[in-house]
Every structure is written in C-alpha cells, then in structure tokens.
Amino acid sequence: MIIEYDDEDRCIRVDGEAISYGRAIGIIEELEQAISEWDRDHDEPDGHYDD
C-alpha cells in the first residue's frame, strides 16, 4: 500500500487513487487498531515467535 499526498491535485492518494480526508482518517484508525492488537498478542506469550 502506497500512501502519498499529491501536491498537484492537492489530495491524498492510496495506491494511486484519490481518497477523501475522512477515509484517510479511517485508515489511520484501522492501522492503530491492528497495531494495538499486534502489541497485545505479542505481550502475551503463547509459545510462538512472530518477529
């Protein structure tokens, strides 16, 4: 996934497609949730190594 700001069109693009500011915020929230779950999974030893 490539996320970038397009200076010419003044928009946020994900994989080349323009997205709304609201969708960008939604992506941030989804990433924060996934990272939080990953951290929680790795803080609780379950007998395997994921790194």
Short mmCIF file of N, CA and C in Angstrom, two decimals, residues 1-50:
data_model
loop_
_atom_site.label_atom_id
_atom_site.label_comp_id
_atom_site.label_asym_id
_atom_site.label_seq_id
_atom_site.Cartn_x
_atom_site.Cartn_y
_atom_site.Cartn_z
N MET A 1 0.85 -1.16 0.00
CA MET A 1 0.00 0.00 0.00
C MET A 1 0.90 1.23 0.00
N ILE A 2 0.68 2.09 -0.97
CA ILE A 2 1.44 3.33 -1.06
C ILE A 2 0.49 4.49 -0.73
N ILE A 3 0.85 5.25 0.29
CA ILE A 3 0.05 6.40 0.71
C ILE A 3 0.89 7.65 0.47
N GLU A 4 0.31 8.61 -0.23
CA GLU A 4 1.06 9.82 -0.53
C GLU A 4 0.13 11.01 -0.66
N TYR A 5 0.71 12.19 -0.51
CA TYR A 5 -0.02 13.43 -0.75
C TYR A 5 0.34 13.92 -2.14
N ASP A 6 -0.66 14.21 -2.95
CA ASP A 6 -0.45 14.70 -4.32
C ASP A 6 -0.49 16.22 -4.28
N ASP A 7 0.70 16.83 -4.41
CA ASP A 7 0.80 18.30 -4.36
C ASP A 7 0.05 18.96 -5.52
N GLU A 8 0.11 18.35 -6.67
CA GLU A 8 -0.52 18.95 -7.85
C GLU A 8 -2.05 18.98 -7.72
N ASP A 9 -2.63 17.85 -7.36
CA ASP A 9 -4.09 17.77 -7.23
C ASP A 9 -4.57 18.09 -5.82
N ARG A 10 -3.62 18.26 -4.91
CA ARG A 10 -3.92 18.59 -3.51
C ARG A 10 -4.91 17.59 -2.90
N CYS A 11 -4.50 16.31 -2.99
CA CYS A 11 -5.33 15.25 -2.42
C CYS A 11 -4.44 14.15 -1.86
N ILE A 12 -5.04 13.27 -1.09
CA ILE A 12 -4.36 12.10 -0.54
C ILE A 12 -4.65 10.94 -1.48
N ARG A 13 -3.61 10.19 -1.83
CA ARG A 13 -3.78 9.04 -2.71
C ARG A 13 -3.31 7.77 -2.00
N VAL A 14 -4.05 6.70 -2.22
CA VAL A 14 -3.67 5.37 -1.75
C VAL A 14 -3.59 4.49 -2.99
N ASP A 15 -2.41 3.96 -3.22
CA ASP A 15 -2.14 3.15 -4.42
C ASP A 15 -2.60 3.88 -5.69
N GLY A 16 -2.36 5.19 -5.73
CA GLY A 16 -2.65 5.98 -6.90
C GLY A 16 -4.08 6.50 -7.00
N GLU A 17 -4.95 6.09 -6.10
CA GLU A 17 -6.35 6.50 -6.15
C GLU A 17 -6.63 7.57 -5.09
N ALA A 18 -7.25 8.67 -5.51
CA ALA A 18 -7.59 9.74 -4.57
C ALA A 18 -8.63 9.24 -3.57
N ILE A 19 -8.41 9.59 -2.29
CA ILE A 19 -9.38 9.24 -1.25
C ILE A 19 -9.74 10.51 -0.48
N SER A 20 -10.86 10.46 0.21
CA SER A 20 -11.29 11.61 1.00
C SER A 20 -10.49 11.70 2.30
N TYR A 21 -10.52 12.88 2.88
CA TYR A 21 -9.87 13.08 4.17
C TYR A 21 -10.47 12.13 5.21
N GLY A 22 -11.78 11.99 5.19
CA GLY A 22 -12.45 11.09 6.14
C GLY A 22 -11.99 9.65 5.99
N ARG A 23 -11.82 9.19 4.76
CA ARG A 23 -11.34 7.83 4.53
C ARG A 23 -9.91 7.68 5.02
N ALA A 24 -9.09 8.73 4.83
CA ALA A 24 -7.71 8.69 5.33
C ALA A 24 -7.69 8.54 6.84
N ILE A 25 -8.56 9.28 7.52
CA ILE A 25 -8.66 9.15 8.99
C ILE A 25 -9.09 7.74 9.36
N GLY A 26 -10.03 7.18 8.59
CA GLY A 26 -10.47 5.80 8.84
C GLY A 26 -9.34 4.80 8.71
N ILE A 27 -8.48 5.00 7.71
CA ILE A 27 -7.32 4.11 7.53
C ILE A 27 -6.38 4.21 8.73
N ILE A 28 -6.16 5.44 9.21
CA ILE A 28 -5.31 5.63 10.39
C ILE A 28 -5.89 4.87 11.58
N GLU A 29 -7.21 4.99 11.78
CA GLU A 29 -7.84 4.31 12.91
C GLU A 29 -7.75 2.80 12.77
N GLU A 30 -7.92 2.28 11.55
CA GLU A 30 -7.79 0.84 11.33
C GLU A 30 -6.37 0.37 11.61
N LEU A 31 -5.38 1.14 11.19
CA LEU A 31 -3.98 0.78 11.46
C LEU A 31 -3.68 0.82 12.96
N GLU A 32 -4.18 1.83 13.65
CA GLU A 32 -3.94 1.91 15.09
C GLU A 32 -4.56 0.72 15.81
N GLN A 33 -5.74 0.29 15.38
CA GLN A 33 -6.39 -0.88 15.98
C GLN A 33 -5.58 -2.14 15.72
N ALA A 34 -5.13 -2.31 14.49
CA ALA A 34 -4.34 -3.50 14.15
C ALA A 34 -3.03 -3.54 14.93
N ILE A 35 -2.37 -2.38 15.06
CA ILE A 35 -1.12 -2.31 15.81
C ILE A 35 -1.38 -2.62 17.28
N SER A 36 -2.46 -2.11 17.82
CA SER A 36 -2.81 -2.38 19.22
C SER A 36 -3.03 -3.88 19.44
N GLU A 37 -3.74 -4.52 18.52
CA GLU A 37 -3.98 -5.96 18.63
C GLU A 37 -2.67 -6.74 18.50
N TRP A 38 -1.78 -6.31 17.59
CA TRP A 38 -0.50 -6.97 17.42
C TRP A 38 0.31 -6.85 18.71
N ASP A 39 0.35 -5.62 19.30
CA ASP A 39 1.07 -5.41 20.55
C ASP A 39 0.53 -6.30 21.66
N ARG A 40 -0.80 -6.37 21.76
CA ARG A 40 -1.42 -7.19 22.80
C ARG A 40 -1.07 -8.66 22.60
N ASP A 41 -1.10 -9.13 21.35
CA ASP A 41 -0.76 -10.52 21.04
C ASP A 41 0.68 -10.84 21.41
N HIS A 42 1.57 -9.89 21.20
CA HIS A 42 2.98 -10.14 21.46
C HIS A 42 3.38 -9.88 22.91
N ASP A 43 2.51 -9.24 23.68
CA ASP A 43 2.76 -9.06 25.11
C ASP A 43 2.33 -10.27 25.92
N GLU A 44 1.50 -11.12 25.32
CA GLU A 44 1.01 -12.31 26.00
C GLU A 44 1.68 -13.55 25.37
N PRO A 45 2.69 -14.07 26.04
CA PRO A 45 3.41 -15.22 25.47
C PRO A 45 2.47 -16.40 25.20
N ASP A 46 2.55 -16.93 24.01
CA ASP A 46 1.70 -18.09 23.66
C ASP A 46 2.52 -19.23 23.06
N GLY A 47 3.83 -19.17 23.26
CA GLY A 47 4.66 -20.28 22.84
C GLY A 47 5.19 -20.19 21.42
N HIS A 48 4.93 -19.10 20.73
CA HIS A 48 5.50 -18.97 19.38
C HIS A 48 6.10 -17.59 19.20
N TYR A 49 6.99 -17.51 18.24
CA TYR A 49 7.68 -16.25 17.94
C TYR A 49 7.19 -15.72 16.59
N ASP A 50 6.68 -14.48 16.58
CA ASP A 50 6.14 -13.91 15.36
C ASP A 50 7.08 -12.93 14.68
#
